[in-house]
GROMACS .gro file of C-alpha atoms in nm:
model
   75
    1UNK     CA    1   1.137   1.325   1.707
    2UNK     CA    2   1.036   0.965   1.686
    3UNK     CA    3   1.027   0.727   1.388
    4UNK     CA    4   0.743   0.502   1.325
    5UNK     CA    5   0.748   0.160   1.208
    6UNK     CA    6   0.517   0.106   0.875
    7UNK     CA    7   0.576  -0.255   0.814
    8UNK     CA    8   0.204  -0.356   0.781
    9UNK     CA    9  -0.128  -0.201   0.692
   10UNK     CA   10  -0.221  -0.208   1.044
   11UNK     CA   11   0.082   0.027   1.117
   12UNK     CA   12  -0.076   0.269   0.846
   13UNK     CA   13  -0.407   0.242   0.997
   14UNK     CA   14  -0.281   0.319   1.332
   15UNK     CA   15  -0.077   0.618   1.262
   16UNK     CA   16  -0.359   0.740   1.015
   17UNK     CA   17  -0.135   0.727   0.682
   18UNK     CA   18  -0.274   0.663   0.336
   19UNK     CA   19  -0.064   0.442   0.097
   20UNK     CA   20   0.112   0.588  -0.200
   21UNK     CA   21   0.148   0.309  -0.481
   22UNK     CA   22   0.399   0.408  -0.751
   23UNK     CA   23   0.384   0.204  -1.073
   24UNK     CA   24   0.727   0.192  -1.223
   25UNK     CA   25   0.619   0.092  -1.577
   26UNK     CA   26   0.378   0.375  -1.648
   27UNK     CA   27   0.474   0.624  -1.359
   28UNK     CA   28   0.089   0.629  -1.219
   29UNK     CA   29   0.047   0.707  -0.879
   30UNK     CA   30  -0.242   0.583  -0.662
   31UNK     CA   31  -0.343   0.692  -0.310
   32UNK     CA   32  -0.518   0.402  -0.109
   33UNK     CA   33  -0.685   0.375   0.235
   34UNK     CA   34  -0.510   0.125   0.447
   35UNK     CA   35  -0.859   0.003   0.577
   36UNK     CA   36  -0.999  -0.080   0.250
   37UNK     CA   37  -0.680  -0.263   0.154
   38UNK     CA   38  -0.686  -0.443   0.482
   39UNK     CA   39  -1.043  -0.552   0.412
   40UNK     CA   40  -0.948  -0.683   0.082
   41UNK     CA   41  -0.645  -0.885   0.206
   42UNK     CA   42  -0.861  -1.050   0.492
   43UNK     CA   43  -1.156  -1.133   0.251
   44UNK     CA   44  -0.863  -1.298   0.023
   45UNK     CA   45  -0.651  -1.462   0.295
   46UNK     CA   46  -0.357  -1.251   0.204
   47UNK     CA   47  -0.093  -1.127   0.483
   48UNK     CA   48  -0.106  -0.784   0.542
   49UNK     CA   49   0.258  -0.717   0.590
   50UNK     CA   50   0.386  -0.446   0.342
   51UNK     CA   51   0.606  -0.674   0.125
   52UNK     CA   52   0.321  -0.916   0.092
   53UNK     CA   53   0.072  -0.651  -0.020
   54UNK     CA   54   0.321  -0.481  -0.245
   55UNK     CA   55   0.383  -0.824  -0.433
   56UNK     CA   56   0.010  -0.865  -0.471
   57UNK     CA   57  -0.088  -0.507  -0.611
   58UNK     CA   58  -0.131  -0.430  -0.978
   59UNK     CA   59  -0.124  -0.103  -1.151
   60UNK     CA   60  -0.494  -0.014  -1.255
   61UNK     CA   61  -0.373   0.147  -1.576
   62UNK     CA   62  -0.093  -0.070  -1.752
   63UNK     CA   63  -0.135  -0.377  -1.524
   64UNK     CA   64   0.208  -0.396  -1.424
   65UNK     CA   65   0.302  -0.550  -1.086
   66UNK     CA   66   0.624  -0.344  -1.072
   67UNK     CA   67   0.487  -0.105  -0.817
   68UNK     CA   68   0.620   0.058  -0.499
   69UNK     CA   69   0.434   0.111  -0.167
   70UNK     CA   70   0.510   0.380   0.102
   71UNK     CA   71   0.338   0.657   0.297
   72UNK     CA   72   0.135   0.922   0.105
   73UNK     CA   73   0.289   1.228   0.311
   74UNK     CA   74   0.101   1.544   0.247
   75UNK     CA   75  -0.193   1.400   0.031
   0.00000   0.00000   0.00000
C-alpha cells in the first residue's frame, strides 16, 4: 500500500479526491471540488498549498475562519 501526499490542491486533483472542510465553530461540513477551488485561488492570486488555502477559507454558515481541511473519503 502506498501513501499519497496531499499538500496542495493539485495533489487532490491528481488523485481525484474532494476536499472536506470542517468548521470548528458551528460543526458544518462542506465538500469542495479541488478544481473549482484551484481556479478561485488562481483568479485571486492565492497560493494553492493546503496550509495557505485553509487560512483563507471561511464557513458559509457562521463566518468562522476556524476550519480544517482534509480529504473527503467515501463522499
